Coordinates of C-alpha atoms in Angstrom, one line a residue:
M1 CA -20.1 -3.3 -30.6
G2 CA -18.8 -7.2 -29.2
V3 CA -15.5 -5.6 -28.4
Q4 CA -16.1 -2.4 -27.0
K5 CA -18.0 -4.3 -24.1
S6 CA -15.0 -7.0 -23.9
L7 CA -13.0 -4.3 -23.0
F8 CA -15.0 -3.1 -20.5
S9 CA -13.4 -4.6 -17.7
E10 CA -9.8 -3.4 -18.7
K11 CA -10.8 0.3 -19.0
S12 CA -13.2 0.0 -15.2
Q13 CA -9.2 -1.9 -14.2
R14 CA -7.3 1.1 -15.6
V15 CA -10.2 3.9 -13.9
I16 CA -10.3 2.3 -10.6
L17 CA -5.9 1.6 -11.0
W18 CA -5.8 5.8 -11.5
W19 CA -9.1 6.0 -8.2
G20 CA -6.2 4.4 -6.1
I21 CA -3.3 6.1 -7.3
G22 CA -4.8 9.7 -7.0
L23 CA -5.7 9.0 -3.5
A24 CA -2.6 7.3 -2.5
V25 CA -1.5 11.4 -3.4
V26 CA -3.7 12.9 -1.2
Y27 CA -2.6 10.7 1.7
G28 CA 1.1 11.8 1.2
F29 CA 0.5 15.4 1.0
A30 CA -1.9 15.0 4.2
L31 CA 0.6 12.4 6.3
V32 CA 3.8 15.0 4.7
V33 CA 2.8 18.6 4.7
L34 CA -0.7 18.8 7.3
L35 CA 0.0 16.3 9.7
K36 CA 4.2 16.8 9.5
M37 CA 4.8 12.7 10.5
V38 CA 7.4 12.3 7.7
P39 CA 9.7 12.0 9.8
P40 CA 7.5 12.0 12.5
P41 CA 8.9 13.5 15.8
S42 CA 11.9 12.5 17.5
A43 CA 10.7 9.3 19.7
Q44 CA 13.3 11.2 22.1
W45 CA 10.2 14.3 22.6
S46 CA 9.5 15.0 26.3
A47 CA 5.1 14.8 26.8
T48 CA 5.8 18.6 27.0
Q49 CA 7.1 18.5 23.6
I50 CA 4.7 16.5 21.6
A51 CA 2.1 18.7 23.2
E52 CA 3.4 21.5 22.4
F53 CA 3.4 20.4 19.0
Y54 CA -0.5 19.7 18.6
Q55 CA -1.3 22.9 20.3
H56 CA 1.4 24.5 17.7
N57 CA -0.4 23.1 14.4
S58 CA -3.7 21.6 15.9
I59 CA -6.0 23.4 13.0
R60 CA -4.0 22.1 10.5
I61 CA -3.0 18.4 11.7
R62 CA -7.1 17.8 12.2
W63 CA -7.8 19.2 8.6
G64 CA -4.9 16.8 7.7
A65 CA -6.8 13.7 9.3
V66 CA -10.0 14.9 7.7
I67 CA -7.7 14.9 4.6
A68 CA -6.3 11.4 4.9
G69 CA -9.7 9.7 5.9
W70 CA -11.0 10.6 2.7
S71 CA -8.0 9.3 0.8
G72 CA -6.5 6.7 3.7
A73 CA -8.0 3.2 1.6
F74 CA -6.4 3.9 -1.4
M75 CA -4.7 0.7 -1.4
M76 CA -8.1 -0.8 -1.3
P77 CA -8.6 0.1 -5.2
I78 CA -5.3 -0.4 -6.2
L79 CA -5.7 -3.9 -4.7
A80 CA -8.6 -4.8 -6.8
V81 CA -7.3 -4.1 -9.5
L82 CA -3.8 -6.1 -8.4
T83 CA -5.8 -9.3 -7.5
I84 CA -8.2 -9.1 -10.4
Q85 CA -4.7 -9.5 -12.9
M86 CA -3.2 -12.3 -10.1
A87 CA -6.6 -14.5 -10.8
R88 CA -5.9 -14.5 -14.2
V89 CA -2.9 -15.6 -13.8
E90 CA -3.3 -17.9 -10.8
V91 CA -3.4 -21.3 -12.3
G92 CA -4.0 -24.4 -11.0
G93 CA -7.1 -24.7 -9.2
A94 CA -7.9 -22.3 -6.1
K95 CA -6.3 -18.8 -6.4
I96 CA -5.6 -18.7 -2.3
W97 CA -2.6 -16.1 -3.1
T98 CA -4.8 -14.0 -4.8
V99 CA -7.0 -14.6 -1.6
L100 CA -4.2 -13.7 0.4
S101 CA -3.4 -10.8 -1.3
L102 CA -6.3 -9.4 -1.3
V103 CA -6.9 -9.8 2.5
S104 CA -4.3 -8.5 2.9
G105 CA -4.8 -5.1 1.4
A106 CA -7.7 -4.9 3.8
L107 CA -5.5 -4.7 6.9
M108 CA -3.4 -2.8 4.7
S109 CA -5.7 -0.2 4.4
L110 CA -6.6 -0.5 7.7
F111 CA -3.1 0.1 9.4
L112 CA -3.0 3.9 7.0
A113 CA -6.4 4.5 8.3
L114 CA -5.7 4.0 11.9
P115 CA -3.2 6.1 12.7
T116 CA -4.2 9.3 10.8
I117 CA -6.8 9.1 13.4
F118 CA -4.9 8.9 16.5
F119 CA -3.6 11.8 14.8
G120 CA -6.6 14.1 14.9
T121 CA -7.6 13.0 18.6
A122 CA -4.3 14.2 20.3
A123 CA -4.8 17.3 18.3
F124 CA -8.5 17.8 19.0
T125 CA -8.1 19.3 22.6
A126 CA -4.4 20.4 22.1
N127 CA -4.8 22.0 25.8
R128 CA -5.2 18.3 27.6
L129 CA -3.3 16.7 29.8
P130 CA 0.6 16.1 27.9
E131 CA 0.6 13.1 29.2
V132 CA -2.6 11.9 27.4
T133 CA -2.1 14.4 24.1
A134 CA 1.8 12.0 24.7
L135 CA 0.1 8.8 24.6
M136 CA -2.6 9.6 21.2
H137 CA 1.3 10.5 19.2
Q138 CA 3.1 7.7 20.3
L139 CA 0.0 5.6 19.9
G140 CA -0.2 6.8 16.4
V141 CA 2.9 7.0 15.2
L142 CA 3.8 3.3 16.4
T143 CA 0.7 2.2 14.3
L144 CA 1.9 3.6 11.7
V145 CA 5.9 1.9 11.4
T146 CA 5.4 -1.3 13.6
S147 CA 2.0 -2.7 11.7
D148 CA 4.4 -3.3 8.3
Q149 CA 3.9 -7.2 9.6
F150 CA 0.3 -6.9 7.5
Y151 CA 1.4 -5.7 4.5
I152 CA 3.6 -8.5 3.8
F153 CA 1.3 -11.1 3.0
M154 CA 0.9 -9.3 0.1
W155 CA 4.2 -9.2 -1.1
V156 CA 5.0 -12.7 -0.1
A157 CA 1.5 -13.5 -2.6
V158 CA 2.7 -10.8 -5.0
T159 CA 6.3 -13.0 -5.3
V160 CA 5.0 -16.4 -5.5
I161 CA 2.9 -15.9 -8.5
A162 CA 5.8 -14.1 -10.6
L163 CA 8.2 -16.9 -9.5
R164 CA 6.0 -19.4 -10.7
P165 CA 7.1 -20.5 -13.6
A166 CA 3.3 -20.8 -15.3
T167 CA 3.0 -17.9 -14.4
Q168 CA 5.7 -16.8 -17.1
L169 CA 3.8 -18.8 -19.8
I170 CA 0.5 -16.6 -20.1
A171 CA 0.2 -13.9 -21.9
H172 CA 0.6 -10.0 -20.8
N173 CA 1.0 -10.8 -17.2
P174 CA 2.3 -7.6 -15.0
F175 CA 4.2 -10.1 -12.9
P176 CA 7.6 -10.6 -14.7
R177 CA 9.9 -12.5 -12.6
W178 CA 12.5 -10.2 -11.8
W179 CA 9.8 -8.1 -10.0
G180 CA 9.1 -11.5 -7.5
Y181 CA 12.5 -11.3 -6.2
L182 CA 12.1 -7.5 -5.8
S183 CA 9.0 -7.9 -4.0
L184 CA 11.0 -10.4 -1.9
W185 CA 13.6 -8.1 -1.0
I186 CA 11.5 -4.9 -0.2
T187 CA 9.2 -8.1 2.0
V188 CA 12.7 -8.7 4.4
M189 CA 13.0 -4.6 4.3
F190 CA 9.9 -4.0 6.4
E191 CA 10.1 -6.9 8.8
A192 CA 12.5 -4.3 10.4
G193 CA 9.1 -2.1 11.7
A194 CA 8.6 -3.9 14.5
F195 CA 11.7 -2.8 16.2
A196 CA 10.4 0.3 16.8
F197 CA 9.1 -0.5 20.2
V198 CA 12.6 -1.0 21.9
P199 CA 14.8 2.0 21.2
R200 CA 14.2 5.9 20.8
S201 CA 17.1 6.7 18.8
G202 CA 19.2 5.1 15.9
P203 CA 18.2 3.3 12.7
L204 CA 15.4 1.0 14.9
A205 CA 13.8 4.4 15.8
W206 CA 10.5 5.4 15.0
D207 CA 11.6 7.7 12.6
G208 CA 15.4 6.4 11.8
L209 CA 16.4 4.8 8.6
L210 CA 15.1 0.6 8.7
V211 CA 12.0 1.3 10.3
F212 CA 10.9 4.5 8.7
W213 CA 12.4 5.4 5.3
S214 CA 13.5 2.8 3.8
P215 CA 9.7 1.1 4.1
V216 CA 8.2 4.6 3.3
S217 CA 10.9 4.3 0.2
L218 CA 10.2 0.7 -0.8
F219 CA 6.2 1.2 -0.2
T220 CA 6.6 4.1 -2.6
V221 CA 8.5 2.6 -5.3
W222 CA 6.3 -0.9 -5.3
I223 CA 3.1 1.0 -6.3
I224 CA 5.0 3.1 -8.5
V225 CA 6.9 0.2 -10.4
Q226 CA 3.8 -2.4 -10.4
C227 CA 0.6 0.2 -11.1
G228 CA 3.3 0.6 -14.6
L229 CA 3.5 -3.2 -15.5
I230 CA -0.1 -3.6 -14.3
F231 CA -1.4 -0.4 -16.5
R232 CA 1.4 -1.8 -19.5
A233 CA -0.6 -5.3 -19.1
L234 CA -3.5 -3.9 -19.7
R235 CA -3.3 -1.9 -22.5
E236 CA -1.4 -5.6 -23.9
Q237 CA -4.1 -7.5 -22.7
A238 CA -7.2 -4.6 -24.6
A239 CA -5.1 -4.1 -27.5
A240 CA -4.4 -8.3 -28.0
K241 CA -8.6 -8.2 -27.6
Q242 CA -9.1 -5.7 -30.6
N243 CA -6.6 -7.5 -32.5
G244 CA -9.1 -11.0 -32.2
E245 CA -6.4 -13.0 -29.9
Y246 CA -8.5 -13.2 -27.1
G247 CA -9.6 -16.8 -27.9
V248 CA -6.6 -18.1 -28.4
E249 CA -4.8 -16.5 -24.7
Q250 CA -7.8 -17.8 -22.9
A251 CA -7.5 -21.2 -24.8
A252 CA -4.1 -21.1 -23.4
H253 CA -5.0 -20.4 -20.6
D254 CA -7.8 -23.1 -20.0
T255 CA -5.1 -25.3 -21.0
L256 CA -2.7 -24.5 -18.2
V257 CA -5.9 -24.3 -16.0

């Protein structure tokens, strides 16, 4: 019974992580299939073209906004588990990098939810003045692609934790050193998002390679790999407890602290 109780945290973390992954898949479906924002319509479209897009797809987009409203906060459960794992390995006083990651996750969820609200609003009364619909559409797309800057705080925190030598001394941690370098590269690549305010075509436009496709692809890869690393670490942590290694592991952690 003692072992069963001690595994509650690991089991809960796995359930919560799958919860977040499931919501992410649903959100992706809404964004791609219903909202038709992968990729978003060209920034060179006129107000009339944008209005026609929302008029022809009004019902689909509104249902997409509904589903995205249910699933847009998918990073909150994922970040909850991530920060628990970060707190486990962040030794040496106040867990400031863990806190930074948690705050970044909350902001990230906000800026994933807001664009779909704007798209739904644009479709809600699609027969209004084209300029008004175009304004809501542009606000939605620009919020989606330029708010990348709020994501990087989490990746900076993960980078620091992964590259810190003390982290690699803790058994069963989901932040290998190579992951720190990859997270750092993703951080740099995401900085291109803010350029979407300037051009309407090319790689820095809101549907371009550097502003849209690169961040979307890297974000997806990051979630898949980081969740995989956490699942592996949770299995190892649970196995260590079942094998009676938990006391030894905790003593080693306390020594580092």
